[in-house]
Structures are given as structure tokens and as C-alpha cells.
Short mmCIF file of C-alpha atoms and ligand atoms in Angstrom, two decimals:
data_model
loop_
_atom_site.label_atom_id
_atom_site.label_comp_id
_atom_site.label_asym_id
_atom_site.label_seq_id
_atom_site.Cartn_x
_atom_site.Cartn_y
_atom_site.Cartn_z
CA MET J 1 -11.00 -26.62 -39.62
CA ARG J 2 -10.72 -26.89 -35.86
CA ALA J 3 -8.82 -23.60 -35.74
CA VAL J 4 -11.65 -21.88 -37.55
CA ALA J 5 -14.21 -23.40 -35.18
CA ASN J 6 -12.15 -22.28 -32.20
CA TYR J 7 -11.87 -18.84 -33.63
CA PHE J 8 -15.61 -18.46 -33.86
CA ARG J 9 -16.17 -20.10 -30.47
CA ASP J 10 -13.84 -17.51 -28.93
CA ILE J 11 -15.76 -14.68 -30.54
CA VAL J 12 -19.08 -16.01 -29.27
CA ALA J 13 -17.62 -16.53 -25.78
CA ALA J 14 -16.22 -13.01 -25.79
CA ILE J 15 -19.52 -11.47 -26.79
CA TYR J 16 -21.38 -13.54 -24.20
CA THR J 17 -19.03 -12.64 -21.30
CA ILE J 18 -19.00 -8.98 -22.30
CA THR J 19 -22.80 -8.97 -22.23
CA LEU J 20 -22.67 -10.39 -18.71
CA GLY J 21 -20.26 -7.64 -17.74
CA LEU J 22 -22.48 -5.00 -19.29
CA GLY J 23 -25.28 -6.34 -17.10
CA VAL J 24 -23.24 -5.33 -14.06
CA THR J 25 -22.66 -1.94 -15.61
CA MET J 26 -26.36 -1.50 -16.28
CA LYS J 27 -27.16 -2.27 -12.67
CA CYS J 28 -24.82 0.47 -11.54
CA LEU J 29 -26.08 2.92 -14.10
CA PHE J 30 -29.29 3.30 -12.13
CA SER J 31 -27.77 3.50 -8.67
CA LYS J 32 -26.67 6.55 -6.74
CA PRO J 33 -23.37 8.10 -7.85
CA VAL J 34 -20.50 7.55 -5.44
CA THR J 35 -18.31 10.38 -6.67
CA LEU J 36 -18.11 13.92 -5.31
CA GLN J 37 -17.83 16.99 -7.46
CA TYR J 38 -14.75 18.35 -5.72
CA PRO J 39 -14.15 21.27 -5.03
CA ASP J 40 -17.83 22.28 -5.17
CA GLU J 41 -18.71 19.41 -2.88
CA ARG J 42 -16.29 18.76 -0.06
CA PRO J 43 -15.87 15.34 1.48
CA GLU J 44 -16.89 14.91 5.07
CA VAL J 45 -13.76 14.52 7.15
CA PRO J 46 -14.06 12.27 10.22
CA ASP J 47 -12.97 13.26 13.70
CA GLY J 48 -9.36 12.53 14.40
CA TYR J 49 -8.33 13.29 10.85
CA ARG J 50 -4.65 14.04 10.42
CA GLY J 51 -4.73 17.27 8.45
CA ILE J 52 -3.05 20.63 8.89
CA HIS J 53 -2.21 21.30 12.53
CA THR J 54 -3.95 23.60 14.95
CA TYR J 55 -1.88 25.19 17.66
CA GLU J 56 -2.89 26.70 20.99
CA ILE J 57 -0.17 29.18 21.78
CA GLU J 58 -1.37 29.99 25.32
CA LYS J 59 -0.90 26.39 26.41
CA CYS J 60 2.52 25.85 24.88
CA ILE J 61 5.37 25.68 27.38
CA ALA J 62 8.12 25.67 24.77
CA CYS J 63 9.46 22.32 25.89
CA ASN J 64 10.85 21.54 22.44
CA LEU J 65 9.62 17.95 22.55
CA CYS J 66 7.65 18.25 19.32
CA VAL J 67 10.68 19.68 17.55
CA GLN J 68 12.80 16.79 18.74
CA ILE J 69 10.40 13.99 17.84
CA CYS J 70 9.59 15.32 14.39
CA PRO J 71 11.27 12.89 11.98
CA ILE J 72 11.95 15.52 9.38
CA THR J 73 12.52 18.57 11.60
CA CYS J 74 9.90 20.67 9.93
CA ILE J 75 8.89 22.56 13.09
CA THR J 76 10.74 25.78 13.84
CA LEU J 77 10.30 27.03 17.37
CA ALA J 78 11.72 30.29 18.73
CA TYR J 79 10.93 31.46 22.25
CA GLU J 80 12.08 33.40 25.29
CA GLY J 81 11.75 32.30 28.87
CA LYS J 82 10.84 28.89 30.22
CA GLY J 83 7.79 26.88 31.11
CA LYS J 84 4.49 28.66 31.65
CA ASN J 85 6.09 32.09 31.22
CA ALA J 86 7.57 31.30 27.86
CA VAL J 87 6.93 33.80 25.09
CA ILE J 88 6.71 32.11 21.74
CA HIS J 89 7.96 34.20 18.85
CA GLN J 90 7.83 31.63 16.16
CA TYR J 91 6.13 28.30 15.65
CA ASP J 92 6.32 27.41 11.98
CA ILE J 93 5.51 24.10 10.36
CA ASP J 94 6.86 23.50 6.91
CA TYR J 95 4.22 21.54 5.01
CA THR J 96 6.48 20.82 2.10
CA LYS J 97 8.23 18.44 4.48
CA CYS J 98 5.62 17.37 7.04
CA LEU J 99 4.79 13.67 6.99
CA PHE J 100 1.46 14.08 8.80
CA CYS J 101 2.65 11.40 11.16
CA HIS J 102 0.99 12.76 14.32
CA LEU J 103 4.09 12.18 16.45
CA CYS J 104 4.33 15.83 17.47
CA CYS J 105 0.78 15.80 18.83
CA GLU J 106 1.32 12.59 20.76
CA VAL J 107 4.44 13.78 22.50
CA CYS J 108 3.14 17.22 23.56
CA PRO J 109 2.82 17.32 27.37
CA THR J 110 0.22 20.10 27.43
CA ASP J 111 -1.73 18.84 24.44
CA CYS J 112 -1.53 22.12 22.58
CA VAL J 113 -0.72 20.99 19.08
CA HIS J 114 -3.37 18.96 17.28
CA MET J 115 -4.06 17.85 13.78
CA GLY J 116 -7.10 19.47 12.24
CA LYS J 117 -9.50 18.70 9.47
CA GLU J 118 -8.07 21.00 6.84
CA PHE J 119 -6.44 19.06 4.01
CA ASP J 120 -6.27 21.59 1.22
CA LEU J 121 -2.57 22.31 0.81
CA ALA J 122 -2.38 23.77 -2.65
CA SER J 123 -0.54 27.06 -2.93
CA TYR J 124 1.34 29.02 -5.55
CA THR J 125 4.68 29.37 -3.81
CA ARG J 126 6.78 27.29 -1.49
CA ALA J 127 6.82 30.05 1.08
CA GLU J 128 3.06 29.77 1.40
CA CYS J 129 3.47 26.15 2.46
CA VAL J 130 5.14 27.22 5.67
CA ILE J 131 2.43 28.15 8.14
CA PRO J 132 3.52 30.56 10.90
CA PHE J 133 1.23 29.51 13.71
CA ALA J 134 2.64 31.86 16.35
CA LYS J 135 2.31 34.86 14.05
CA ALA J 136 -1.21 33.91 13.13
CA ALA J 137 -2.10 33.71 16.82
CA ALA J 138 -0.56 37.15 17.45
CA VAL J 139 -2.53 38.68 14.59
CA GLN J 140 -5.70 37.10 15.91
CA LYS J 141 -5.05 38.52 19.37
CA GLN J 142 -4.54 42.05 18.03
CA GLU J 143 -7.82 41.90 16.21
CA MET C 1 16.80 -4.65 -53.07
CA GLN C 2 17.53 -7.20 -50.36
CA ASP C 3 19.36 -4.64 -48.26
CA PHE C 4 16.68 -2.09 -48.77
CA LEU C 5 13.90 -4.31 -47.44
CA GLN C 6 15.65 -5.75 -44.42
CA THR C 7 14.00 -5.38 -41.06
CA GLU C 8 15.71 -3.97 -38.06
CA GLU C 9 15.38 -4.51 -34.35
CA ILE C 10 14.79 -1.31 -32.46
CA LEU C 11 15.16 -0.35 -28.84
CA VAL C 12 12.07 1.21 -27.32
CA ASN C 13 11.81 2.97 -24.01
CA MET C 14 8.70 2.13 -22.06
CA GLY C 15 8.57 4.52 -19.18
CA PRO C 16 9.57 6.08 -16.84
CA GLN C 17 6.39 8.05 -17.46
CA HIS C 18 4.23 5.39 -18.98
CA PRO C 19 0.66 4.74 -17.88
CA SER C 20 1.14 1.00 -17.59
CA THR C 21 4.33 0.83 -15.59
CA HIS C 22 2.82 1.46 -12.14
CA GLY C 23 5.00 4.37 -11.24
CA VAL C 24 8.37 5.37 -12.51
CA LEU C 25 9.82 2.20 -13.91
CA ARG C 26 11.70 2.26 -17.16
CA LEU C 27 11.61 -0.79 -19.37
CA VAL C 28 13.88 -0.88 -22.37
CA ILE C 29 12.56 -3.38 -24.85
CA ARG C 30 14.26 -4.63 -27.96
CA THR C 31 11.51 -5.15 -30.47
CA ASP C 32 11.30 -6.82 -33.81
CA GLY C 33 8.05 -5.48 -35.12
CA GLU C 34 5.42 -6.45 -32.59
CA MET C 35 7.64 -9.09 -30.99
CA VAL C 36 9.71 -8.27 -27.95
CA ARG C 37 13.08 -9.92 -28.07
CA GLU C 38 14.42 -8.71 -24.75
CA THR C 39 13.38 -6.57 -21.84
CA TYR C 40 15.65 -4.72 -19.46
CA THR C 41 14.36 -3.09 -16.33
CA HIS C 42 15.84 0.14 -15.10
CA ILE C 43 14.98 1.14 -11.58
CA GLY C 44 16.02 3.82 -9.15
CA TYR C 45 13.89 6.80 -10.16
CA LEU C 46 12.20 6.89 -6.77
CA HIS C 47 15.26 6.22 -4.67
CA ARG C 48 15.07 8.10 -1.40
CA CYS C 49 17.74 6.38 0.71
CA ALA C 50 15.13 4.93 3.03
CA GLU C 51 17.59 2.55 4.66
CA LYS C 52 20.13 5.28 5.26
CA ILE C 53 17.46 7.60 6.62
CA GLY C 54 16.52 4.82 9.01
CA GLU C 55 20.04 4.72 10.36
CA ASN C 56 19.84 8.40 11.20
CA LEU C 57 16.49 8.39 12.96
CA THR C 58 15.30 6.90 16.20
CA TYR C 59 13.17 3.79 16.00
CA LYS C 60 9.98 5.67 16.71
CA GLN C 61 10.71 8.24 14.05
CA PHE C 62 11.31 5.72 11.32
CA VAL C 63 7.87 4.11 11.55
CA PRO C 64 6.14 6.80 9.42
CA TYR C 65 8.86 6.36 6.80
CA THR C 66 7.92 2.72 6.35
CA ASP C 67 4.52 3.96 5.16
CA ARG C 68 6.25 5.32 2.14
CA LEU C 69 7.93 2.13 1.03
CA ASP C 70 5.00 0.18 -0.31
CA TYR C 71 2.51 2.98 -0.09
CA LEU C 72 -0.40 0.75 -1.03
CA ALA C 73 0.16 -1.38 2.05
CA SER C 74 1.36 0.98 4.76
CA ILE C 75 0.02 -0.92 7.74
CA ASN C 76 1.80 -4.09 6.68
CA ASN C 77 5.03 -2.13 6.43
CA ASN C 78 4.57 -0.50 9.83
CA LEU C 79 3.90 -3.91 11.26
CA GLY C 80 7.06 -5.43 9.84
CA PHE C 81 9.30 -2.74 11.23
CA CYS C 82 7.56 -2.64 14.60
CA LEU C 83 7.86 -6.41 14.94
CA ALA C 84 11.58 -6.24 14.25
CA VAL C 85 12.12 -3.55 16.88
CA GLU C 86 9.82 -5.25 19.38
CA ASN C 87 11.62 -8.50 18.86
CA LEU C 88 14.99 -6.97 19.65
CA ALA C 89 13.75 -4.77 22.50
CA GLN C 90 11.58 -7.53 24.00
CA ILE C 91 8.52 -5.32 24.02
CA GLU C 92 5.31 -7.14 24.82
CA VAL C 93 2.38 -6.28 22.58
CA PRO C 94 -1.09 -6.55 24.15
CA GLU C 95 -3.44 -9.03 22.59
CA ARG C 96 -5.97 -6.44 21.54
CA ALA C 97 -3.30 -4.48 19.74
CA ALA C 98 -2.14 -7.59 17.92
CA TYR C 99 -5.70 -8.27 16.80
CA LEU C 100 -6.14 -4.71 15.60
CA ARG C 101 -2.87 -4.94 13.72
CA VAL C 102 -4.12 -8.03 11.95
CA MET C 103 -7.34 -6.27 11.09
CA GLY C 104 -5.51 -3.23 9.75
CA ALA C 105 -3.09 -5.35 7.78
CA GLU C 106 -5.86 -7.38 6.19
CA MET C 107 -7.87 -4.29 5.32
CA ASN C 108 -4.79 -2.88 3.73
CA ARG C 109 -4.24 -6.11 1.83
CA ILE C 110 -7.72 -5.86 0.36
CA ALA C 111 -7.22 -2.20 -0.54
CA SER C 112 -3.96 -3.06 -2.24
CA HIS C 113 -5.40 -6.00 -4.16
CA LEU C 114 -8.29 -3.83 -5.30
CA VAL C 115 -5.83 -1.41 -6.87
CA SER C 116 -4.07 -4.32 -8.48
CA TYR C 117 -7.40 -5.62 -9.79
CA GLY C 118 -8.28 -2.25 -11.27
CA THR C 119 -4.93 -1.57 -12.88
CA LEU C 120 -4.59 -5.06 -14.30
CA GLY C 121 -8.00 -4.64 -15.90
CA MET C 122 -6.94 -1.32 -17.30
CA GLU C 123 -3.81 -2.84 -18.74
CA ALA C 124 -5.91 -5.40 -20.53
CA GLY C 125 -7.87 -2.54 -22.05
CA ALA C 126 -10.88 -2.74 -19.73
CA PHE C 127 -11.38 0.58 -18.04
CA THR C 128 -14.44 -0.32 -15.99
CA PRO C 129 -12.81 -2.56 -13.34
CA PHE C 130 -10.63 0.33 -12.29
CA PHE C 131 -13.64 2.36 -11.20
CA TYR C 132 -15.30 -0.60 -9.53
CA GLY C 133 -12.14 -1.48 -7.64
CA PHE C 134 -11.70 2.08 -6.50
CA ARG C 135 -15.31 2.40 -5.42
CA GLU C 136 -14.88 -0.39 -2.88
CA ARG C 137 -11.43 0.79 -1.99
CA GLU C 138 -12.87 4.19 -1.19
CA GLN C 139 -15.30 2.62 1.26
CA LEU C 140 -12.43 0.77 2.89
CA VAL C 141 -10.14 3.77 2.98
CA ALA C 142 -12.89 5.76 4.66
CA ILE C 143 -12.97 3.17 7.45
CA ILE C 144 -9.21 3.22 7.87
CA GLU C 145 -9.39 7.00 7.83
CA LYS C 146 -11.66 6.83 10.84
CA MET C 147 -9.28 4.40 12.50
CA CYS C 148 -6.11 6.44 12.14
CA GLY C 149 -6.90 9.72 10.45
CA ALA C 150 -4.99 9.23 7.21
CA ARG C 151 -5.94 7.95 3.82
CA LEU C 152 -2.73 6.52 2.45
CA THR C 153 0.19 6.80 4.85
CA TYR C 154 -1.56 5.30 7.82
CA HIS C 155 1.18 5.02 10.46
CA TYR C 156 -1.26 2.83 12.36
CA ALA C 157 0.88 0.10 13.88
CA ARG C 158 3.21 1.69 16.41
CA LEU C 159 6.05 0.37 18.48
CA GLY C 160 4.30 -1.57 21.22
CA GLY C 161 0.79 -1.48 19.83
CA VAL C 162 -1.46 0.51 17.58
CA MET C 163 -2.30 4.17 17.31
CA ARG C 164 -5.96 4.18 18.25
CA ASP C 165 -8.61 1.79 19.37
CA ILE C 166 -11.59 1.12 17.15
CA THR C 167 -15.00 2.48 17.99
CA PRO C 168 -18.30 0.58 17.69
CA GLU C 169 -19.02 2.70 14.63
CA ILE C 170 -15.87 1.49 12.90
CA ALA C 171 -16.73 -2.10 13.76
CA ARG C 172 -20.18 -1.62 12.28
CA ASP C 173 -18.82 -0.01 9.13
CA THR C 174 -16.32 -2.80 8.72
CA ARG C 175 -18.97 -5.49 8.97
CA GLU C 176 -21.01 -3.58 6.46
CA PHE C 177 -18.02 -3.43 4.16
CA VAL C 178 -17.44 -7.17 4.48
CA ARG C 179 -21.01 -7.77 3.42
CA THR C 180 -20.83 -5.44 0.40
CA MET C 181 -17.47 -6.71 -0.64
CA GLU C 182 -18.67 -10.30 -0.71
CA GLN C 183 -21.38 -9.34 -3.18
CA ARG C 184 -19.12 -7.17 -5.25
CA TRP C 185 -16.57 -9.92 -5.45
CA GLU C 186 -18.97 -11.89 -7.61
CA GLU C 187 -19.53 -8.84 -9.78
CA TYR C 188 -15.81 -8.42 -10.20
CA ASN C 189 -15.53 -11.92 -11.52
CA THR C 190 -18.31 -11.35 -14.01
CA LEU C 191 -16.72 -8.13 -15.12
CA LEU C 192 -13.12 -9.23 -15.44
CA SER C 193 -11.99 -12.60 -14.13
CA PHE C 194 -14.09 -14.74 -16.43
CA ASN C 195 -14.25 -12.36 -19.32
CA GLU C 196 -13.10 -14.26 -22.36
CA ILE C 197 -10.93 -11.45 -23.68
CA PHE C 198 -9.22 -11.01 -20.34
CA ILE C 199 -8.60 -14.74 -20.10
CA LYS C 200 -7.12 -14.76 -23.59
CA ARG C 201 -4.86 -11.89 -22.62
CA THR C 202 -3.60 -13.42 -19.37
CA ALA C 203 -3.80 -17.21 -19.61
CA ASN C 204 -0.57 -18.81 -20.86
CA VAL C 205 1.11 -15.42 -20.74
CA GLY C 206 4.19 -14.88 -18.62
CA ILE C 207 4.37 -18.41 -17.29
CA ILE C 208 6.60 -18.80 -14.24
CA PRO C 209 7.26 -22.47 -13.55
CA ARG C 210 7.52 -23.56 -9.95
CA ASP C 211 11.31 -23.98 -9.92
CA MET C 212 11.87 -20.67 -11.61
CA ALA C 213 9.65 -18.89 -9.09
CA ILE C 214 11.61 -20.35 -6.21
CA GLY C 215 14.91 -19.73 -7.96
CA TYR C 216 14.21 -16.06 -8.44
CA GLY C 217 13.14 -15.68 -4.82
CA LEU C 218 9.61 -14.66 -5.65
CA THR C 219 7.18 -14.35 -2.79
CA GLY C 220 3.55 -13.53 -2.29
CA PRO C 221 0.94 -14.02 -5.01
CA CYS C 222 3.65 -14.40 -7.65
CA LEU C 223 5.03 -17.44 -5.86
CA ARG C 224 1.66 -18.86 -4.96
CA GLY C 225 0.47 -18.34 -8.51
CA SER C 226 3.13 -20.83 -9.55
CA GLY C 227 1.58 -23.44 -7.31
CA VAL C 228 3.86 -23.11 -4.30
CA GLU C 229 2.02 -23.06 -1.00
CA TRP C 230 4.01 -20.58 0.98
CA ASP C 231 2.45 -17.88 3.07
CA LEU C 232 4.21 -16.43 6.08
CA ARG C 233 0.90 -15.92 7.84
CA LYS C 234 0.60 -19.72 7.91
CA ASP C 235 4.18 -20.91 7.76
CA ASP C 236 5.82 -18.44 10.10
CA PRO C 237 2.93 -16.78 11.94
CA TYR C 238 3.40 -13.40 13.53
CA SER C 239 1.04 -11.11 15.41
CA LEU C 240 -1.26 -14.01 16.44
CA TYR C 241 -2.10 -15.00 12.86
CA GLU C 242 -2.12 -18.63 13.98
CA ARG C 243 -5.42 -17.99 15.72
CA PHE C 244 -7.34 -17.22 12.55
CA ALA C 245 -8.73 -19.74 10.14
CA PHE C 246 -8.15 -19.04 6.48
CA THR C 247 -6.91 -20.89 3.46
CA VAL C 248 -4.02 -19.94 1.26
CA PRO C 249 -4.93 -19.91 -2.42
CA TYR C 250 -2.44 -21.02 -5.03
CA GLY C 251 -2.40 -21.29 -8.78
CA ASP C 252 -3.70 -24.45 -10.40
CA GLY C 253 -3.56 -23.50 -14.07
CA ARG C 254 -7.30 -23.39 -14.39
CA MET C 255 -7.34 -21.23 -17.49
CA GLY C 256 -4.05 -22.29 -19.02
CA THR C 257 -0.77 -23.27 -17.44
CA VAL C 258 0.20 -23.20 -13.78
CA GLY C 259 2.02 -19.96 -13.06
CA ASP C 260 0.57 -17.83 -15.81
CA SER C 261 -0.64 -14.28 -15.35
CA TRP C 262 -4.23 -15.36 -14.78
CA ASP C 263 -3.18 -17.59 -11.91
CA ARG C 264 -1.39 -14.74 -10.19
CA TYR C 265 -4.40 -12.55 -10.71
CA TRP C 266 -6.73 -15.20 -9.34
CA VAL C 267 -4.61 -15.76 -6.24
CA ARG C 268 -5.08 -12.07 -5.43
CA MET C 269 -8.81 -12.27 -5.98
CA VAL C 270 -9.19 -15.26 -3.67
CA GLU C 271 -6.96 -13.57 -1.10
CA ILE C 272 -9.46 -10.72 -0.93
CA LYS C 273 -12.09 -13.22 0.15
CA GLU C 274 -9.80 -14.85 2.69
CA SER C 275 -8.90 -11.47 4.15
CA LEU C 276 -12.59 -10.72 4.59
CA LYS C 277 -12.85 -13.93 6.62
CA ILE C 278 -9.95 -12.88 8.82
CA ILE C 279 -11.45 -9.44 9.40
CA THR C 280 -14.74 -10.97 10.52
CA GLN C 281 -12.89 -13.28 12.90
CA VAL C 282 -10.96 -10.36 14.36
CA LEU C 283 -14.16 -8.43 14.97
CA ASP C 284 -15.83 -11.46 16.52
CA GLY C 285 -12.98 -12.36 18.82
CA LEU C 286 -11.51 -8.97 19.68
CA PRO C 287 -10.25 -9.27 23.27
CA GLU C 288 -10.55 -6.41 25.73
CA GLY C 289 -7.47 -4.73 27.04
CA PRO C 290 -4.95 -2.01 26.39
CA ILE C 291 -3.78 -1.20 22.88
CA MET C 292 -0.29 -0.09 23.82
CA GLY C 293 2.45 -2.05 25.53
CA LYS C 294 5.11 -0.56 27.73
CA VAL C 295 7.55 1.33 25.57
CA PRO C 296 10.23 3.44 27.23
CA ARG C 297 10.22 7.07 26.26
CA VAL C 298 13.78 6.90 25.04
CA LEU C 299 13.99 3.57 23.35
CA LYS C 300 17.46 2.03 23.44
CA LEU C 301 17.80 -1.37 21.90
CA PRO C 302 20.24 -3.93 23.26
CA VAL C 303 23.21 -4.83 21.13
CA GLY C 304 22.18 -7.47 18.66
CA GLU C 305 20.36 -8.11 15.46
CA ALA C 306 16.88 -9.12 14.45
CA TYR C 307 15.16 -10.06 11.21
CA MET C 308 11.39 -10.05 11.10
CA ARG C 309 9.32 -10.71 8.04
CA VAL C 310 5.67 -10.21 7.31
CA GLU C 311 3.42 -11.20 4.44
CA ASN C 312 2.86 -7.97 2.62
CA PRO C 313 0.24 -8.03 -0.21
CA ARG C 314 3.15 -8.43 -2.58
CA GLY C 315 5.18 -10.97 -0.66
CA GLU C 316 7.73 -11.26 2.04
CA LEU C 317 8.71 -7.93 3.48
CA GLY C 318 11.63 -8.26 5.85
CA PHE C 319 13.37 -5.81 8.13
CA TYR C 320 16.87 -6.62 9.28
CA LEU C 321 18.03 -4.51 12.19
CA VAL C 322 21.46 -4.33 13.72
CA SER C 323 21.70 -2.40 16.94
CA ASP C 324 24.84 -1.19 18.64
CA GLY C 325 23.01 -0.35 21.82
CA GLY C 326 22.08 3.19 20.85
CA THR C 327 18.83 4.92 20.09
CA LYS C 328 19.26 4.51 16.36
CA PRO C 329 19.82 1.37 14.33
CA TYR C 330 23.40 0.69 13.36
CA ARG C 331 22.20 -0.87 10.14
CA LEU C 332 18.76 -1.25 8.69
CA ARG C 333 18.16 -3.40 5.69
CA ILE C 334 14.82 -3.83 3.99
CA ARG C 335 14.01 -6.91 1.97
CA GLY C 336 11.30 -5.72 -0.37
CA PRO C 337 8.96 -8.14 -2.13
CA SER C 338 8.42 -5.94 -5.19
CA PHE C 339 12.13 -5.57 -5.75
CA CYS C 340 12.70 -9.32 -5.75
CA ASN C 341 9.59 -10.04 -7.79
CA LEU C 342 10.59 -7.50 -10.41
CA SER C 343 13.89 -9.31 -10.96
CA ILE C 344 12.06 -11.93 -13.00
CA MET C 345 10.88 -9.34 -15.51
CA ASN C 346 13.99 -9.62 -17.70
CA ALA C 347 13.48 -13.36 -18.00
CA LEU C 348 9.75 -13.17 -18.69
CA GLY C 349 9.67 -10.28 -21.13
CA ARG C 350 11.27 -12.30 -23.89
CA GLU C 351 9.87 -13.57 -27.17
CA CYS C 352 6.42 -12.23 -26.46
CA LEU C 353 4.22 -9.45 -27.76
CA VAL C 354 4.55 -5.86 -26.61
CA ALA C 355 1.08 -6.05 -25.10
CA ASP C 356 2.12 -9.14 -23.14
CA VAL C 357 4.96 -7.24 -21.47
CA VAL C 358 2.36 -4.89 -20.05
CA MET C 359 0.23 -7.77 -18.81
CA ILE C 360 3.19 -9.55 -17.26
CA LEU C 361 4.28 -6.44 -15.43
CA GLY C 362 0.74 -5.86 -14.23
CA SER C 363 0.39 -9.41 -13.00
CA ILE C 364 3.64 -9.17 -11.04
CA ASP C 365 2.13 -6.07 -9.42
CA VAL C 366 5.06 -4.02 -8.19
CA VAL C 367 5.03 -0.81 -6.22
CA LEU C 368 7.95 1.31 -7.25
CA GLY C 369 8.13 3.14 -3.95
CA GLU C 370 9.39 -0.05 -2.42
CA VAL C 371 11.49 -1.27 -5.36
CA ASP C 372 13.57 1.89 -5.30
CA ARG C 373 13.23 2.75 -1.62
S1 SF4 P 1 3.05 15.59 11.83
FE1 SF4 P 1 5.05 14.57 11.95
S2 SF4 P 1 6.25 15.51 10.32
FE2 SF4 P 1 4.47 16.83 10.66
S3 SF4 P 1 5.17 18.38 12.12
FE3 SF4 P 1 4.26 16.73 13.33
S4 SF4 P 1 5.99 15.37 13.82
FE4 SF4 P 1 6.67 16.70 12.16
S1 SF4 P 2 5.53 19.78 22.59
FE1 SF4 P 2 3.72 21.06 22.91
S2 SF4 P 2 4.28 22.35 24.64
FE2 SF4 P 2 6.18 21.45 23.89
S3 SF4 P 2 6.97 22.99 22.46
FE3 SF4 P 2 5.78 21.53 21.24
S4 SF4 P 2 3.74 22.45 21.15
FE4 SF4 P 2 4.82 23.50 22.82
#
């Protein structure tokens, strides 16, 4: 007999607590949505975000420090000459490996590599994940 | 006829790609109908040789790797490793940096417990808590994003200090979050904690008695859920935790037996509240000063060894370092809380229902990134 009573008490308790929970849901039903319809709406990225790098080739002195500090050696640097006269042929970052750790930016003596606000990394091939910053800068200069 | 009707025990694979195993964990369960006779855990699907990688990198370079151990609690992981290195290298950490580390770690603890809240609800069949938990987590992650620029792998605590100072805007946002979270906490309880169905699913399920919890080396909410008062933030304070006032919750068997799944869940919920208290105290008492101590550019550690442990959201996370005087550790060993907590799964997933196995696993709350390393 007691088991039957307990059984029904449980059902009543369940219905009661679910109703309380639904109250919370109802309250939220009439509040502003918190979701974003990505990719139509893009989230606002704060300053200092650690996204895809930006690189200022004119400032780079080819000191190799960023290549050395990078934990996963995903920066490829090829250059001629030294210091201010250095000519950079290649500055590639492989984003299939990059940890977005910011160490390369912190170690740079001339502050020429930064992390930008771009976070969209999707691409069709692996090769597209390697961004050739030096080449991009050269193309920009020609234009 | 007898032979024809006999029942048979069958082995069922749960995972590695199973929605309720929190990552790539494979559970092999021997079932007799709906009853689970035995559970075996198979791990290693996420193994990345983190310890070995650590032995091949300089100390500074390994800090971002610790993010990827328990990826729901990156700042706590960073902190553990940095403390171990700082201990051995005798690096002094400025007070402000220590405070900010505490703030980051506590924010991360809340974020991690919110995920645990959401997923545990989902495992009980309630989908709503997941969204509610993630809504608040999003607010928190946005603050941490402003602090360090990343949303999951924070790399915030650095050798000698922290990455960036907080701005008045971040302080304001954080206070705002504390206020919202306190309200939402009540809502969470209405939604899930005191829901009769949830209580029926978790109370008296997966009971870990006190002795068993200690015997298996459980730490964190799993240990405290069994009624053991043990929290490294209180019992072995690091990073100036002794300056903050907070209480350590532990399981009292309110809904069933001490050490059941509900107790573990409740310990996490109360910890969220306690963390909010700590965050407010950090903001109130934040001392002025530098955020980075003196760290040599090429960091060479003296010959010796150090073991430092921190209270990660899941338990005791320890880093054992052996240095031979070079720039890289000679040996790095990580004592992961999830790994040790998961060891009890074989003992708990026995003579229970299939649905209970899911609840037990959810209440232990493991992160496979750190189990497999
Ligand atoms: S962010 Fe880290 S991993 Fe990425 S290129 Fe810079 S140093 Fe290397
Ligand atoms: S550290 Fe800076 S200056 Fe040196 S090579 Fe890298 S980007 Fe160039």
C-alpha cells in the first residue's frame, strides 16, 4: 500500500517540480535571444583577440626569435641579409599547427607580428591553411 | 525448450563516439537485459604524449600545451605548471599577478562547472539546462576573452605572472557577471537540482563511500561528495588562496546516501557560489603593482625536483618536474584528476542499469583530454 502511495507521491512531485522549471523557461521565452545567427551575424571580437596573425614586413629584422620560441615550429622564415637590411622572402605560418599561444608576438623585438581579429580558419585544402605573409605583402606592394 | 529460451549476457560498446561519454572514452559493458553486470573503461584515444612533448620543449614553450590537458580549465592547468617551475627556479610572483591568477582560476572553475551542470542535465534527459549553463558560460568566456584574447585555450598564467592586466571594463563586466550568476544559480536549482526526476535519477546512484573514495585516490568534487573535507585551496594553499574567505562544500547525503551522484553534483553547484565569492574578494582587494616577476630570457632551472599541485575543478592536478640543470625538464610527470577519478568507474558501473552508468560517468565529470594526455 505504501509503495503505491509513494509511487503516486513521486508522480505528483515530478509534475510539480517540472511546472516550476517550466516557469523559468517561460520567463526566458519572452526575453531577448542570446544567440547569434552565424555566419550572417558575426560576433564582436574584443581588442587583443588572439586570431590569425598580421605581419608588418617592413619592420621585421629577421632575427629568428619568433621561429625559435614557437612551441610547434609552425613559422617558416627565409631571408637574405641581416638586421634592417634584411630581405624577407618567406614568412609562412602553418595554421594547421599553430597553437595561437601569442609567444611569437611577445618575443618580437620590433613588434612586427601581431595577432589579429580574424578567426575564420575554414578552408578546403591543407595548403590553404598555410598563410604566406611575405608573399601577400609583396603582392600588395606591387598593386 | 529450456535451451531455446535461455538469456544471454552480451557485451556492448559504449563509445568512443557516444554522446554521453564526454569525449572519446570507450566503455565496454556486459549487460544482462537492462542490467549492467560489469563495466570496463578503455582510454587512450586522445593520447598526445603531452609529458614527452614537455621534455622536449623549454619551460616557457610548454605552458600553452597545458591548456590542452583539461581544456575546460586551462588557467588552472597553466597555474599548476607555472607554480612548479617557479618553485624550482625560485621566481617571485608579484602579488597582483597572484590575485589575477586566482581570479582567472576561479572564473575557469565556474565555466567548467557550468559545462558539467549542462551535460549532467542532458544525460538525465533534460536538454534545457545545457542551454542555460552555456548562456552564462558564454558571458564568462567573453570576459576571459577580453582578459587574454582566447576563448578556450587561455594561456593566461605565465611563468612569473600573468599575460595581461585587467582593465576597469573587465572588472565591471565581472561584477556584473557575479550579480547575474547569483540570480541564475537559483534558477538552475529550480530547473535541475531539485527536479524530482533528476533527484530520482541521481540520488542513491553510484554511491562512493568515504573509504572507497580515499582508497581510489579520488580528489575534487568526487572526494568531497563522499563527505571528505579536502580542498587544496584550504589545506595546502597556493597563489595566496589563504587570503580569501570561502567555505568548502561536501556531500551530506541530503537526497539519499552520502557519496551518491547527487552529492557530487551538488558540491559542484555550491562551488560555483563559493567561486563567485572569491572573485568578488579578488576584485575588492586587488593590490597595485606589476603583473610579471623577473624571469630570465633563457630560463635554466637548477638541478632538482619539484612537485606542485593545484585544485583543478576536477581535483588535484599535480606537476612533477625533474631538472638536470638545462633549459628543458629532464622528466615531467602530470598527475591528472580525471584520470584518477575515472579509475573508480569499473567498480561503480556494476549491477546497475544502463542509464545509471551514464549518470555515474556524468557525475564523475571527466575530461578526456587530460585522462589520455
Ligand atoms: S601563436 Fe604560438 S604556435 Fe602560433 S605561430 Fe605564434 S608562437 Fe607559433
Ligand atoms: S621576431 Fe619579429 S623581427 Fe624577429 S624574425 Fe620574427 S617577426 Fe621578424
